[in-house]
Amino acid sequence: MPPQRIPREESWNSVHHSEASGDASHGENGCADVSMEDESDHGTERSTTESPTFPTISDVHRALHPLQATADRVGKQVERFAETLDRLSIKKQKKPQKDCRHVLPLINAYKKIAGDTIQHLQSMHEPERRAQLCKKTKRRLQNSSSRSTPGGPTPEEDGSNGGMMTSVDDLKRWEQEEQTWDLLGLMLQSEYPLPESETSHTDFVRPSKSIEIHRYSSEKDVWDSFLASDNQAWERHVVVEWLKKCADRSGQDIEQVVKELESGADRGSGLWAHSWLYSKEAIKGQKRLRSWPRALEPDDPGLDTSLVNSEKNKALVTQLDPDAISRQGRSLEKQDYYFERATWLACWEMVRRGKDWDYVREWCQERVEGWRATAMRGDPRGSPFHTSSAASWQSRALWRKTCALAAKDGGIDEYENAVYGVLSGYLPSVQKVSRSWDDYLFAHYNSYLLYSFSRYVKTNFSDRVPSALADKHGSFNFSVFGGQRTQSGNQVVERMQNLDATKEEARKPFKMLQGNLIAKTFDDFAFKQGVRLNESANTKSNSKILPPMSVIKLLEGFVTAPLRMEDYDFLRLITHIIFIFQDLGFDFGDDNRRYFTENIVVAYVDYLGKAGKQQLLPLYASRLSSQRSVACLGRQLPVIHDRGERQTMMRLMKQESIDVPGVLNTQLQMIIMDDPSKEGSSMRYPNLRILEQNTNDPSKVRPVKSGFIGETITEDQQDLVHGFEWYMLLDGHWLQTMTVGAVLYKYLLRSQGLAAARNLSQTVTFSKLSLSKTKAILGRPVDISISKGQESSDDEAVGPTTRNTRSRHNRSQRRRRSSSGRRFSSERELLLDQASTFRDFETLFVALDAMEEWKRLADDAVKYIDQRQDSRLWKDPFQMAFNRVQTRIEPLLHGWLQSPRSDAEADEFKQIRVGCLPEIILAYNSVLEFSSYYLSRDLLLKSMDLAALIAEEDSDLAACFVAADRMPELVDSFALLSKTIIRADGRGAKTGKSKKKKNGETLDLWTVRAPSA
């Protein structure tokens, strides 16, 4: 049965266990050579045989959200982290905390999320992971005699996912994250210790200082006393035990290691207990040939030539005791050498993983190698030894020094030396077999810890130190550091970043993070990584999320991990660790350092926004400084268009005490700043262009240009409109809303974004804003743009019954409401005054839109008339369009933009009026002239009224024409219209006498003839 294909749109959290069961069948012991290339080839074969698929809703959604695949992959984890943060975090503390009791539940919850994810990933990738570990073990055995330099993943460990949405690399990454949370909890408990009454539920309980030591106390008691009295020793002990736990959880199972070693030693599990099997058979053969009654000795005649290995180049040992090789200077058979190295490798794995002595003894006894367990007995960190005399103290101190001597000069294999090095603290022998960052750190911290313990015993219990260890000229007089100096945690971490053997791994993000947690320099790490993030975000182009800054000098001489905006998992991890330290009241430094540290949180918030997790944004942004949280959310709001999502976001921002008006204002400012069209543009307002620039007939009024507003709206302009829509959900803040709206209109007018401005006037109207905001200001929603007379007429329109009912109800409450009514009227007038500029700009673009729509219908009217179509097809819509133009233009002719609030605004308004009103009036004149042909010749009276209005004394309209140097053009326009009055025959207009107007105006004095078609 071929493997199941995982659909692209399926979340990795819902992948069934059938994949894992299929992979598990590759090998019984999990150590079969799994070829990543073969797996990839199978995936290719499946893809070529599949039938074509059609796009699904998920495909479309993924196209709209570029990070949807990533969001699917880590969706549940992201939400669980956010839920845990919201539920357990106590927010930022102003004062440093004395202990870490309140953050431990948060750390443990994060650690559990990582652990649950690991279990899920193991169900899919554990067989492949075991295969990789098996290959790693083989390489270690092959290179045990010559040190291999650790580097990047080998071809077998490239983490290819074989078509899955997750891979072995994901499993490794989550294992590292779980280890990091574990380390953070341990280091915080060390730095911010819990009260003794609350330490029962922690992983590592520090021994009590009340331990009383006497001559009969066990070494375990003295070890506990040492850890209780020395803070640095306790920290090192915690790190060493953490490294052991990490090695045990992430390494290959020891039993699997043994099975792999059995095959390499040319013996099955039944023959493992026969020790040096091949050398033993050679010795027995010599004894049979010689009929020797006693054990063979190296100096027996002829042995150097007869008792040799299978390659005939080395003499074999004559006896089989463990010291025979070093004592006699002879060799073993090749298979036995492999067996010896493999056995010591297994012992190294056990001590490196912190297996207690009982486990080691049982393992050795099963293989009839009990002497090895006895040689390793004596570590005070293992099972307690029940001793009753001071001699046991001396023998154990002497035992450790003897182990150091064996690690230094004895042993036939580097892993044997490393085992004794771990037990004694001899650093060089452990360094020699170290293959990873963890191994090197373990070697140093283990050596420093045991050395400190030896000094503690010598200082406080000198009578129990054997005299042989006090001899400065004896064989024990050597340093366990091999000539190296002791270093602090920070020095060790920095040194590993520059060692050839470890620098590649040490500079990876997880190891740099763990190293800085151990060195207690997380604040410096977060600052540097924030600087690096700012640098990488602006590598290809200027980032809007993290604006470019000069950061080169800030990183000079420092090593940082290559952190990018796309490293979402690591950003999440550092972000939540930053929050942990915030909850502890930790100070991240001055404003500059805090800014770069917050870059990490800002980058993670940006990821959440791109992944469609908008509801989580306020929670994380609230942990930033006030100004940064406003700027961060200001970048995220424009992409949210759904009204329900916006209402939710507003509620969440208020809940997190975020400056909502500041966020709304900032988002618009950022959009304007990002607009590339503003580069090189002046602050001058361009003149409107409504009329056709050239006309073939100078005797006619210039016509209105079709589509003069246009339909082009840039992405930034659309974001401005969407951004201002948020203000309809903001209660109150009337003046700010009106001010911001006016600023947007000015910006769009100055940048010639007429289509966007029209869209704004249609989307966020003054009436909608009034209805949405007056409830919080006046006590009830009111459209204050409607005059009192209009409200009364609306009441009359509802019918007499309703009106009478309302009248009786109003009379009963009239006196009680009289005072509140006056106050309501006063507040209403104030709101209208504050909104005057916004309303004026809205009036402008509503009028322009009406004029453009009129032009479209005018063109249709000409077309219908030329085709001799029924006038009912065009006349009514055309009449309505003209009426709209007439209504919308009227406010522009009376006091438009005449209420500035400062001298600067007065100059600005004058510039806008000069750039807009002359063109609008000339265009209106053209509208009147054209409409008079097809609707009524009486419309020409409007042109005469317009001329009279402009000609009034101190007319602000005339001043605009003079300032724009367009007065001659206006005079020509009215002159041409006068000729039109004489020459036009009123095609499309009613015949007969003209109706007298309100003031007695009539066109009957004129002889009107329509021009021929």
Short mmCIF file of C-alpha atoms in Angstrom, two decimals, residues 246-400:
data_model
loop_
_atom_site.label_atom_id
_atom_site.label_comp_id
_atom_site.label_asym_id
_atom_site.label_seq_id
_atom_site.Cartn_x
_atom_site.Cartn_y
_atom_site.Cartn_z
CA CYS A 246 19.37 17.14 27.68
CA ALA A 247 21.81 14.45 26.56
CA ASP A 248 19.55 11.73 27.95
CA ARG A 249 16.40 13.02 26.27
CA SER A 250 17.78 13.99 22.88
CA GLY A 251 20.38 11.25 22.45
CA GLN A 252 19.94 7.75 21.17
CA ASP A 253 18.66 5.18 23.66
CA ILE A 254 21.60 3.39 25.27
CA GLU A 255 20.13 -0.02 24.50
CA GLN A 256 19.98 0.94 20.85
CA VAL A 257 23.59 2.08 21.07
CA VAL A 258 24.55 -1.32 22.45
CA LYS A 259 22.74 -3.16 19.66
CA GLU A 260 24.59 -1.09 17.11
CA LEU A 261 27.90 -1.82 18.85
CA GLU A 262 27.28 -5.56 18.88
CA SER A 263 27.15 -5.70 15.11
CA GLY A 264 30.35 -3.67 14.82
CA ALA A 265 32.21 -5.94 17.23
CA ASP A 266 31.38 -9.06 15.16
CA ARG A 267 29.43 -10.65 17.94
CA GLY A 268 25.78 -11.05 18.76
CA SER A 269 24.04 -10.21 21.99
CA GLY A 270 24.79 -13.67 23.33
CA LEU A 271 28.54 -13.19 22.90
CA TRP A 272 28.80 -9.67 24.32
CA ALA A 273 29.62 -11.06 27.76
CA HIS A 274 32.72 -12.85 26.46
CA SER A 275 34.81 -9.69 26.58
CA TRP A 276 38.01 -9.99 24.48
CA LEU A 277 36.71 -13.00 22.60
CA TYR A 278 39.14 -13.09 19.67
CA SER A 279 42.24 -12.35 21.73
CA LYS A 280 41.17 -15.03 24.23
CA GLU A 281 40.95 -17.63 21.47
CA ALA A 282 44.46 -16.73 20.27
CA ILE A 283 45.87 -17.08 23.83
CA LYS A 284 44.14 -20.43 24.28
CA GLY A 285 45.57 -21.61 20.95
CA GLN A 286 49.12 -20.77 22.07
CA LYS A 287 48.62 -22.54 25.37
CA ARG A 288 47.38 -25.66 23.58
CA LEU A 289 50.33 -25.63 21.18
CA ARG A 290 52.83 -25.24 24.01
CA SER A 291 51.00 -27.48 26.51
CA TRP A 292 51.68 -24.64 28.92
CA PRO A 293 50.64 -25.44 32.54
CA ARG A 294 50.63 -21.80 33.65
CA ALA A 295 49.66 -18.39 32.38
CA LEU A 296 51.64 -17.04 29.47
CA GLU A 297 54.12 -14.25 30.14
CA PRO A 298 55.34 -11.65 27.65
CA ASP A 299 58.94 -12.80 27.99
CA ASP A 300 58.17 -16.46 27.21
CA PRO A 301 60.31 -17.57 24.27
CA GLY A 302 58.78 -17.25 20.81
CA LEU A 303 55.65 -15.38 21.90
CA ASP A 304 56.62 -12.20 20.10
CA THR A 305 56.39 -14.01 16.78
CA SER A 306 53.71 -16.62 17.46
CA LEU A 307 51.15 -14.70 19.57
CA VAL A 308 50.33 -11.87 17.20
CA ASN A 309 47.16 -10.36 15.82
CA SER A 310 45.49 -11.44 12.59
CA GLU A 311 47.35 -8.76 10.62
CA LYS A 312 50.69 -10.19 11.92
CA ASN A 313 51.96 -6.72 12.87
CA LYS A 314 51.37 -6.48 16.63
CA ALA A 315 51.99 -8.81 19.55
CA LEU A 316 48.89 -9.77 21.54
CA VAL A 317 48.49 -9.61 25.30
CA THR A 318 49.23 -12.85 27.15
CA GLN A 319 46.65 -12.30 29.88
CA LEU A 320 43.10 -10.96 29.96
CA ASP A 321 42.99 -8.69 33.02
CA PRO A 322 41.89 -5.08 32.37
CA ASP A 323 45.40 -3.68 32.89
CA ALA A 324 47.12 -6.17 30.56
CA ILE A 325 47.29 -3.83 27.58
CA SER A 326 48.93 -0.93 29.42
CA ARG A 327 51.03 -3.16 31.69
CA GLN A 328 52.46 -5.39 28.95
CA GLY A 329 52.49 -2.83 26.15
CA ARG A 330 50.81 -5.33 23.85
CA SER A 331 47.76 -5.20 21.65
CA LEU A 332 44.38 -6.85 21.10
CA GLU A 333 42.70 -8.30 18.08
CA LYS A 334 40.96 -5.69 15.92
CA GLN A 335 37.47 -6.90 16.89
CA ASP A 336 38.38 -6.77 20.58
CA TYR A 337 39.71 -3.24 20.20
CA TYR A 338 36.37 -2.29 18.70
CA PHE A 339 34.62 -4.04 21.58
CA GLU A 340 36.77 -2.14 24.09
CA ARG A 341 36.10 1.21 22.46
CA ALA A 342 32.40 0.42 22.14
CA THR A 343 32.11 -0.55 25.78
CA TRP A 344 33.81 2.62 26.96
CA LEU A 345 31.64 4.63 24.59
CA ALA A 346 28.57 3.11 26.25
CA CYS A 347 30.04 3.97 29.66
CA TRP A 348 30.73 7.51 28.48
CA GLU A 349 27.14 7.85 27.34
CA MET A 350 25.94 6.70 30.75
CA VAL A 351 28.05 9.14 32.76
CA ARG A 352 27.41 11.93 30.25
CA ARG A 353 23.66 11.40 30.65
CA GLY A 354 23.87 11.30 34.43
CA LYS A 355 22.86 7.67 34.93
CA ASP A 356 23.29 6.75 38.57
CA TRP A 357 25.73 4.10 39.72
CA ASP A 358 22.99 1.49 40.23
CA TYR A 359 22.08 1.75 36.56
CA VAL A 360 25.77 1.50 35.55
CA ARG A 361 26.33 -1.50 37.82
CA GLU A 362 23.32 -3.37 36.45
CA TRP A 363 24.39 -2.68 32.88
CA CYS A 364 27.95 -3.87 33.52
CA GLN A 365 26.87 -6.96 35.42
CA GLU A 366 24.66 -8.07 32.55
CA ARG A 367 27.81 -8.09 30.39
CA VAL A 368 30.10 -9.58 33.03
CA GLU A 369 32.03 -6.31 33.16
CA GLY A 370 31.41 -5.55 36.81
CA TRP A 371 34.94 -4.25 37.31
CA ARG A 372 34.09 -1.23 35.15
CA ALA A 373 31.18 -0.30 37.43
CA THR A 374 33.43 -0.71 40.47
CA ALA A 375 36.03 1.57 38.90
CA MET A 376 33.36 4.21 38.36
CA ARG A 377 31.97 4.06 41.88
CA GLY A 378 32.72 7.08 44.01
CA ASP A 379 31.01 10.10 42.45
CA PRO A 380 29.31 12.00 45.30
CA ARG A 381 26.48 12.93 42.93
CA GLY A 382 25.41 9.31 42.50
CA SER A 383 23.68 7.00 44.96
CA PRO A 384 24.58 7.76 48.60
CA PHE A 385 27.36 5.61 50.01
CA HIS A 386 26.89 4.40 53.54
CA THR A 387 30.23 4.93 55.22
CA SER A 388 31.15 5.06 58.86
CA SER A 389 34.80 6.00 59.01
CA ALA A 390 37.07 8.79 58.02
CA ALA A 391 39.01 6.38 55.86
CA SER A 392 36.20 6.37 53.35
CA TRP A 393 36.68 10.09 52.97
CA GLN A 394 40.33 9.70 52.26
CA SER A 395 39.83 6.81 49.87
CA ARG A 396 37.22 8.79 47.90
CA ALA A 397 39.39 11.89 47.62
CA LEU A 398 42.26 9.67 46.63
CA TRP A 399 39.99 7.78 44.24
CA ARG A 400 39.10 11.02 42.41
#
